[in-house]
Short mmCIF file of C-alpha atoms in Angstrom, two decimals:
data_model
loop_
_atom_site.label_atom_id
_atom_site.label_comp_id
_atom_site.label_asym_id
_atom_site.label_seq_id
_atom_site.Cartn_x
_atom_site.Cartn_y
_atom_site.Cartn_z
CA MET A 1 97.05 102.36 92.42
CA ALA A 2 96.19 101.29 88.89
CA LEU A 3 95.09 97.74 88.32
CA LYS A 4 94.60 95.97 85.01
CA ALA A 5 91.95 93.68 83.64
CA ALA A 6 91.30 90.37 85.32
CA GLY A 7 91.94 87.39 83.10
CA GLU A 8 89.18 84.82 82.87
CA SER A 9 86.55 87.03 84.51
CA GLY A 10 86.56 89.50 81.62
CA VAL A 11 86.09 92.56 83.85
CA GLU A 12 88.24 95.58 84.56
CA ILE A 13 89.80 95.62 88.01
CA ARG A 14 90.52 99.04 89.52
CA SER A 15 90.75 100.82 92.85
CA LEU A 16 87.48 102.49 93.84
CA THR A 17 88.67 105.94 94.88
CA GLU A 18 85.80 108.25 93.91
CA LEU A 19 82.88 109.43 96.02
CA ALA A 20 80.45 107.86 93.55
CA ASP A 21 82.16 104.53 94.11
CA THR A 22 80.84 104.45 97.69
CA ARG A 23 77.29 104.20 96.33
CA ALA A 24 78.35 101.48 93.90
CA VAL A 25 79.89 99.41 96.71
CA ASN A 26 76.73 99.71 98.79
CA HIS A 27 74.66 98.59 95.79
CA VAL A 28 76.67 95.34 95.69
CA ILE A 29 76.34 94.97 99.47
CA THR A 30 72.57 95.36 99.28
CA ALA A 31 72.32 92.76 96.52
CA THR A 32 74.35 90.33 98.65
CA TRP A 33 73.38 90.83 102.29
CA GLY A 34 70.51 93.34 102.21
CA GLU A 35 70.28 96.96 103.20
CA SER A 36 71.07 96.27 106.86
CA SER A 37 74.71 95.61 105.93
CA THR A 38 75.46 98.75 103.95
CA LEU A 39 78.41 100.86 105.09
CA ALA A 40 78.21 104.53 105.93
CA PRO A 41 79.50 106.54 102.93
CA GLU A 42 81.68 108.49 105.35
CA LEU A 43 83.38 105.25 106.46
CA LEU A 44 84.00 104.14 102.88
CA ARG A 45 85.34 107.60 102.12
CA ALA A 46 87.70 107.28 105.09
CA PHE A 47 88.96 103.96 103.75
CA GLN A 48 89.63 105.64 100.41
CA ALA A 49 91.42 108.60 101.97
CA SER A 50 93.58 106.44 104.27
CA GLY A 51 95.02 104.34 101.46
CA ASN A 52 92.64 101.41 101.96
CA PRO A 53 90.22 101.86 99.03
CA PRO A 54 87.99 98.99 97.98
CA ILE A 55 89.11 97.21 94.82
CA GLY A 56 86.31 96.90 92.30
CA ALA A 57 85.38 94.75 89.32
CA VAL A 58 83.84 96.91 86.61
CA ALA A 59 81.81 95.67 83.64
CA GLY A 60 80.02 97.95 81.20
CA GLY A 61 80.91 100.97 83.31
CA ARG A 62 79.33 99.69 86.53
CA VAL A 63 80.82 98.10 89.63
CA VAL A 64 79.75 94.44 89.74
CA GLY A 65 81.92 93.33 92.65
CA TYR A 66 84.38 94.60 95.22
CA VAL A 67 86.80 93.51 97.92
CA LEU A 68 87.59 95.65 100.96
CA GLY A 69 90.43 95.20 103.43
CA PHE A 70 92.56 97.11 105.90
CA LEU A 71 95.84 96.63 107.71
CA GLY A 72 96.31 95.31 111.21
CA PRO A 73 98.99 93.81 113.47
CA ASP A 74 99.86 90.15 113.14
CA GLU A 75 102.40 87.76 114.63
CA GLY A 76 105.60 89.76 114.31
CA GLY A 77 104.37 92.14 111.64
CA ILE A 78 101.45 93.58 109.68
CA HIS A 79 98.73 91.69 107.84
CA LEU A 80 95.93 92.61 105.48
CA HIS A 81 92.52 91.86 106.97
CA SER A 82 90.34 91.16 103.94
CA HIS A 83 86.99 91.97 105.49
CA MET A 84 84.42 91.91 102.69
CA LEU A 85 84.10 90.47 99.21
CA ALA A 86 80.88 90.44 97.23
CA VAL A 87 79.78 90.08 93.61
CA LEU A 88 76.41 90.83 92.02
CA PRO A 89 74.32 87.65 91.60
CA GLU A 90 74.51 87.62 87.81
CA PHE A 91 78.33 87.68 87.91
CA ARG A 92 78.85 84.96 90.50
CA GLY A 93 80.62 81.84 89.32
CA THR A 94 82.40 83.72 86.51
CA GLY A 95 85.78 84.19 88.20
CA VAL A 96 85.14 87.76 89.37
CA GLY A 97 85.64 86.95 93.07
CA TYR A 98 88.89 85.13 92.30
CA ALA A 99 90.12 88.05 90.20
CA LEU A 100 89.37 90.46 93.04
CA LYS A 101 91.30 88.34 95.54
CA LEU A 102 94.30 88.13 93.22
CA ALA A 103 94.21 91.90 92.71
CA GLN A 104 94.09 92.42 96.47
CA ARG A 105 97.01 90.02 96.85
CA ALA A 106 99.06 91.91 94.26
CA ALA A 107 98.34 95.26 95.91
CA ALA A 108 99.34 93.91 99.33
CA LEU A 109 102.60 92.48 98.01
CA ASP A 110 103.37 95.81 96.32
CA ALA A 111 102.99 97.41 99.76
CA GLY A 112 105.29 94.85 101.40
CA ILE A 113 102.46 92.89 103.08
CA GLU A 114 102.92 89.12 102.93
CA VAL A 115 99.97 87.76 104.95
CA ALA A 116 96.22 88.20 104.60
CA ARG A 117 93.52 87.06 107.00
CA TRP A 118 89.73 86.94 106.89
CA THR A 119 86.84 85.04 108.45
CA PHE A 120 84.27 82.79 106.80
CA ASP A 121 81.35 80.62 107.87
CA PRO A 122 82.70 77.06 108.18
CA LEU A 123 79.36 75.59 107.12
CA GLN A 124 79.44 77.21 103.67
CA ALA A 125 81.07 74.55 101.50
CA ARG A 126 81.56 76.76 98.45
CA ASN A 127 83.48 79.36 100.46
CA ALA A 128 85.59 76.67 102.10
CA HIS A 129 86.63 75.28 98.72
CA PHE A 130 87.37 78.76 97.37
CA ASN A 131 89.52 79.75 100.35
CA LEU A 132 91.41 76.53 101.05
CA VAL A 133 91.68 74.97 97.60
CA LYS A 134 91.52 77.68 94.95
CA LEU A 135 93.41 80.35 96.90
CA GLY A 136 95.58 77.95 98.90
CA ALA A 137 94.93 79.55 102.30
CA VAL A 138 94.77 77.60 105.56
CA ALA A 139 92.33 78.00 108.46
CA ASP A 140 94.19 78.19 111.76
CA ARG A 141 91.71 79.86 114.13
CA PHE A 142 88.04 79.45 115.04
CA HIS A 143 85.67 81.86 116.77
CA ARG A 144 82.24 81.01 118.14
CA HIS A 145 79.59 83.68 117.52
CA PHE A 146 82.31 86.02 116.28
CA TYR A 147 80.05 88.88 115.15
CA GLY A 148 77.30 88.27 117.69
CA ASP A 149 73.72 88.34 116.40
CA MET A 150 73.65 89.51 112.79
CA GLY A 151 70.69 91.09 111.03
CA ASP A 152 71.55 90.58 107.37
CA GLU A 153 69.59 88.29 105.06
CA LEU A 154 72.24 85.55 104.93
CA ASN A 155 73.03 85.28 108.66
CA ARG A 156 69.90 86.39 110.50
CA GLY A 157 68.84 83.90 113.18
CA ASP A 158 72.06 81.86 113.04
CA ARG A 159 75.09 81.78 115.29
CA SER A 160 77.93 83.69 113.64
CA ASP A 161 80.66 81.07 114.05
CA ARG A 162 83.69 81.81 111.87
CA LEU A 163 86.84 80.06 110.76
CA GLU A 164 89.77 82.41 110.21
CA ALA A 165 91.80 81.99 107.06
CA ARG A 166 95.50 82.77 106.82
CA TRP A 167 96.86 83.34 103.30
CA ASP A 168 100.60 83.40 102.68
CA LEU A 169 100.59 85.85 99.79
CA ARG A 170 103.95 84.73 98.42
CA ARG A 171 102.91 81.10 98.27
CA GLU A 172 101.35 79.92 95.02
CA PRO A 173 98.34 77.58 95.42
CA VAL A 174 99.28 73.92 95.12
CA LEU A 175 97.09 70.87 94.68
CA PRO A 176 96.22 69.39 98.09
CA THR A 177 98.18 66.30 99.05
CA SER A 178 96.07 63.17 98.74
CA VAL A 179 95.19 61.89 102.21
CA THR A 180 94.21 58.24 102.43
CA ASP A 181 94.37 57.56 106.17
CA ALA A 182 92.46 60.53 107.57
CA TRP A 183 90.77 60.05 110.92
CA PRO A 184 87.01 60.94 110.81
CA VAL A 185 86.43 63.49 113.57
CA LEU A 186 82.92 64.34 112.34
CA THR A 187 80.91 62.54 109.66
CA ARG A 188 77.51 62.73 108.03
CA GLU A 189 75.25 59.90 109.17
CA PRO A 190 72.45 58.90 106.75
CA ALA A 191 69.07 59.90 108.16
CA GLU A 192 65.73 61.34 107.14
CA PRO A 193 64.96 64.05 106.18
CA ALA A 194 68.69 64.89 105.91
CA PRO A 195 72.06 63.56 107.15
CA ARG A 196 72.80 64.10 110.82
CA PRO A 197 76.18 64.79 112.42
CA SER A 198 77.92 61.91 114.13
CA GLU A 199 79.39 62.15 117.59
CA VAL A 200 82.63 64.16 117.53
CA ARG A 201 85.70 61.96 117.97
CA PRO A 202 89.00 63.51 119.14
CA PRO A 203 91.64 63.77 116.39
CA ARG A 204 94.73 61.60 116.33
CA ARG A 205 98.01 63.47 116.12
CA THR A 206 99.49 60.69 113.99
CA ALA A 207 96.94 61.10 111.18
CA ALA A 208 95.16 63.76 109.21
CA ALA A 209 91.61 64.53 110.36
CA LEU A 210 88.36 64.91 108.44
CA VAL A 211 85.48 67.16 109.46
CA GLU A 212 82.44 66.67 107.22
CA ILE A 213 79.77 69.36 106.82
CA PRO A 214 76.33 69.22 105.18
CA PRO A 215 76.47 69.87 101.41
CA ASP A 216 73.77 72.56 101.50
CA PHE A 217 73.65 74.23 104.89
CA ARG A 218 71.60 77.17 103.63
CA GLY A 219 68.86 74.82 102.43
CA LEU A 220 69.09 72.88 105.68
CA ARG A 221 68.51 76.06 107.69
CA MET A 222 65.50 76.90 105.58
CA HIS A 223 63.77 73.51 105.70
CA HIS A 224 65.13 71.82 108.85
CA PRO A 225 66.28 74.51 111.30
CA ASP A 226 66.57 72.14 114.29
CA LEU A 227 68.91 69.86 112.35
CA ALA A 228 70.90 72.90 111.18
CA LEU A 229 71.47 73.84 114.82
CA GLN A 230 72.79 70.35 115.54
CA TRP A 231 75.26 70.72 112.69
CA ARG A 232 76.32 74.18 113.85
CA GLU A 233 77.18 72.86 117.30
CA ALA A 234 78.84 69.65 116.11
CA VAL A 235 81.03 71.40 113.55
CA ALA A 236 82.12 73.97 116.14
CA ASP A 237 83.11 71.19 118.56
CA ALA A 238 85.00 69.34 115.82
CA LEU A 239 86.90 72.39 114.61
CA GLU A 240 87.91 73.37 118.13
CA SER A 241 89.09 69.82 118.79
CA CYS A 242 91.32 69.77 115.70
CA LEU A 243 92.80 73.23 116.33
CA ALA A 244 93.43 72.44 120.00
CA ALA A 245 95.49 69.45 118.80
CA GLY A 246 97.78 71.81 116.87
CA MET A 247 96.27 71.07 113.46
CA VAL A 248 95.18 73.47 110.70
CA ALA A 249 92.64 73.07 107.92
CA ASP A 250 94.64 73.05 104.69
CA GLY A 251 92.26 71.27 102.35
CA PHE A 252 88.60 70.74 101.51
CA ARG A 253 87.30 67.68 99.73
CA PRO A 254 84.69 67.94 96.94
CA GLU A 255 82.23 65.82 98.90
CA GLY A 256 82.23 68.45 101.66
CA ALA A 257 84.92 67.73 104.25
CA TYR A 258 87.70 69.77 105.81
CA VAL A 259 91.12 68.14 105.86
CA PHE A 260 93.18 68.99 108.96
CA THR A 261 96.89 68.22 109.19
CA THR A 262 99.68 69.05 111.63
CA PRO A 263 102.07 71.66 110.16
CA GLU A 264 105.69 70.70 109.72
CA GLY A 265 107.77 71.68 112.73
CA ALA A 266 104.77 71.81 115.09
CA PRO A 267 105.52 70.49 118.59
#
């Protein structure tokens, strides 16, 4: 599969099909999560050989980012599980990650795949905005401690709770509908040294729901780990409450809040 250059990011996007590409992918993994998260070259080679090669962003002849996915069953069909996406630190915020997702979307559609899924940490505000606003995905599932205890540099010592995104690949992203009467399921209460989570209130089926998260959870974990644990538990309770009510997260506000609504046609 040949892929062309990637718009605003200014990098070349191509399938990573060579043996040397397996080392390049692991270099990006190490720069993102540490050496504990690298993939066995044999496994990456198997992905390449089975028609599931990583898609890479290349600048100056070197791989500066990649996205890796594979196919799996879904409700009534097949979906692309987009498992990993990473970009070297110096290329983050330049549109490379977005270009890689769009390339993965195009490749999936070429193969007749119309749905992609992946998991992300619900307490990472930047990822939530990217997934729900920029890409236009929704989050319709939640998993507590999905990966178990993780040893990489970003997740070590934290519970691996994950929201699951569902991306309709034929649907173009649209600006979120303005919600003025959202019911606050979880809010940030002013406190020292940092805001604390409020008590979780059950959502109302007649209104959209808001679930606020701390603006900088990574910093909170570093400086106030006990408070970070309170947020982890409160956000999990709030997300489960909204999803149990038949709602999905289809927006994320700039101030750091998930917007949950009830899909059209839901019982």
